[in-house]
GROMACS .gro file of C-alpha atoms in nm:
model
   81
    1UNK     CA    1  -2.487  -4.599  -4.715
    2UNK     CA    2  -2.394  -4.693  -5.128
    3UNK     CA    3  -2.581  -5.056  -5.180
    4UNK     CA    4  -2.425  -5.254  -5.506
    5UNK     CA    5  -2.686  -5.497  -5.646
    6UNK     CA    6  -2.626  -5.780  -5.923
    7UNK     CA    7  -2.882  -5.883  -6.137
    8UNK     CA    8  -3.031  -6.233  -6.120
    9UNK     CA    9  -3.250  -6.285  -6.366
   10UNK     CA   10  -3.611  -6.156  -6.280
   11UNK     CA   11  -3.513  -5.821  -6.091
   12UNK     CA   12  -3.242  -5.586  -6.088
   13UNK     CA   13  -3.197  -5.544  -5.733
   14UNK     CA   14  -3.178  -5.891  -5.679
   15UNK     CA   15  -2.915  -6.006  -5.508
   16UNK     CA   16  -2.689  -5.758  -5.273
   17UNK     CA   17  -2.325  -5.715  -5.330
   18UNK     CA   18  -2.177  -5.523  -5.056
   19UNK     CA   19  -2.254  -5.110  -4.917
   20UNK     CA   20  -2.008  -4.890  -4.914
   21UNK     CA   21  -1.943  -4.510  -4.768
   22UNK     CA   22  -1.830  -4.385  -5.043
   23UNK     CA   23  -1.929  -4.387  -5.412
   24UNK     CA   24  -1.583  -4.429  -5.531
   25UNK     CA   25  -1.518  -4.785  -5.334
   26UNK     CA   26  -1.873  -4.896  -5.470
   27UNK     CA   27  -1.777  -4.792  -5.781
   28UNK     CA   28  -1.433  -5.028  -5.749
   29UNK     CA   29  -1.629  -5.242  -5.614
   30UNK     CA   30  -1.885  -5.326  -5.931
   31UNK     CA   31  -1.603  -5.283  -6.166
   32UNK     CA   32  -1.473  -5.659  -6.001
   33UNK     CA   33  -1.767  -5.815  -5.888
   34UNK     CA   34  -2.018  -5.732  -6.249
   35UNK     CA   35  -1.877  -5.715  -6.557
   36UNK     CA   36  -2.047  -5.389  -6.716
   37UNK     CA   37  -1.951  -5.156  -6.970
   38UNK     CA   38  -2.150  -4.860  -6.981
   39UNK     CA   39  -2.268  -4.698  -6.689
   40UNK     CA   40  -2.535  -4.368  -6.640
   41UNK     CA   41  -2.601  -4.177  -6.307
   42UNK     CA   42  -2.945  -4.086  -6.274
   43UNK     CA   43  -3.042  -3.779  -5.947
   44UNK     CA   44  -3.398  -3.834  -5.795
   45UNK     CA   45  -3.560  -3.726  -5.577
   46UNK     CA   46  -3.473  -3.895  -5.265
   47UNK     CA   47  -3.200  -4.154  -5.426
   48UNK     CA   48  -2.908  -4.133  -5.623
   49UNK     CA   49  -2.931  -4.452  -5.913
   50UNK     CA   50  -2.620  -4.559  -6.142
   51UNK     CA   51  -2.707  -4.786  -6.384
   52UNK     CA   52  -2.479  -5.053  -6.519
   53UNK     CA   53  -2.497  -5.188  -6.847
   54UNK     CA   54  -2.327  -5.481  -7.010
   55UNK     CA   55  -2.212  -5.508  -7.369
   56UNK     CA   56  -2.538  -5.403  -7.606
   57UNK     CA   57  -2.663  -5.185  -7.292
   58UNK     CA   58  -2.910  -5.458  -7.116
   59UNK     CA   59  -2.880  -5.356  -6.720
   60UNK     CA   60  -2.656  -5.626  -6.545
   61UNK     CA   61  -2.687  -5.442  -6.230
   62UNK     CA   62  -2.713  -5.126  -5.992
   63UNK     CA   63  -2.549  -4.876  -5.779
   64UNK     CA   64  -2.825  -4.663  -5.502
   65UNK     CA   65  -2.775  -4.429  -5.231
   66UNK     CA   66  -3.027  -4.269  -5.033
   67UNK     CA   67  -3.052  -3.895  -4.999
   68UNK     CA   68  -3.141  -3.847  -4.598
   69UNK     CA   69  -3.178  -3.486  -4.537
   70UNK     CA   70  -3.078  -3.342  -4.163
   71UNK     CA   71  -3.305  -3.408  -3.907
   72UNK     CA   72  -3.621  -3.173  -3.862
   73UNK     CA   73  -3.567  -2.872  -3.567
   74UNK     CA   74  -3.769  -2.956  -3.309
   75UNK     CA   75  -3.966  -2.650  -3.179
   76UNK     CA   76  -4.040  -2.640  -2.803
   77UNK     CA   77  -4.345  -2.385  -2.754
   78UNK     CA   78  -4.365  -2.123  -2.449
   79UNK     CA   79  -4.514  -2.319  -2.143
   80UNK     CA   80  -4.897  -2.210  -2.055
   81UNK     CA   81  -4.949  -2.190  -1.723
   0.00000   0.00000   0.00000
């Protein structure tokens, strides 16, 4: 789930604007709700961050996406009798 956050004066992830299923939809909503000029994509081990910056490269928001790995297969051992 892609989440769009707007800077509230104290925290970058201060105000949740919206949640989306696709990255394109999240970027489209961010362009309408947040006045940003630059964006930078950063991929981490467990999440993807898209930093949204204003004219003088001050952060004005962020788009986050948690990377979830598939469920691990449960191995069922032999029953001991």
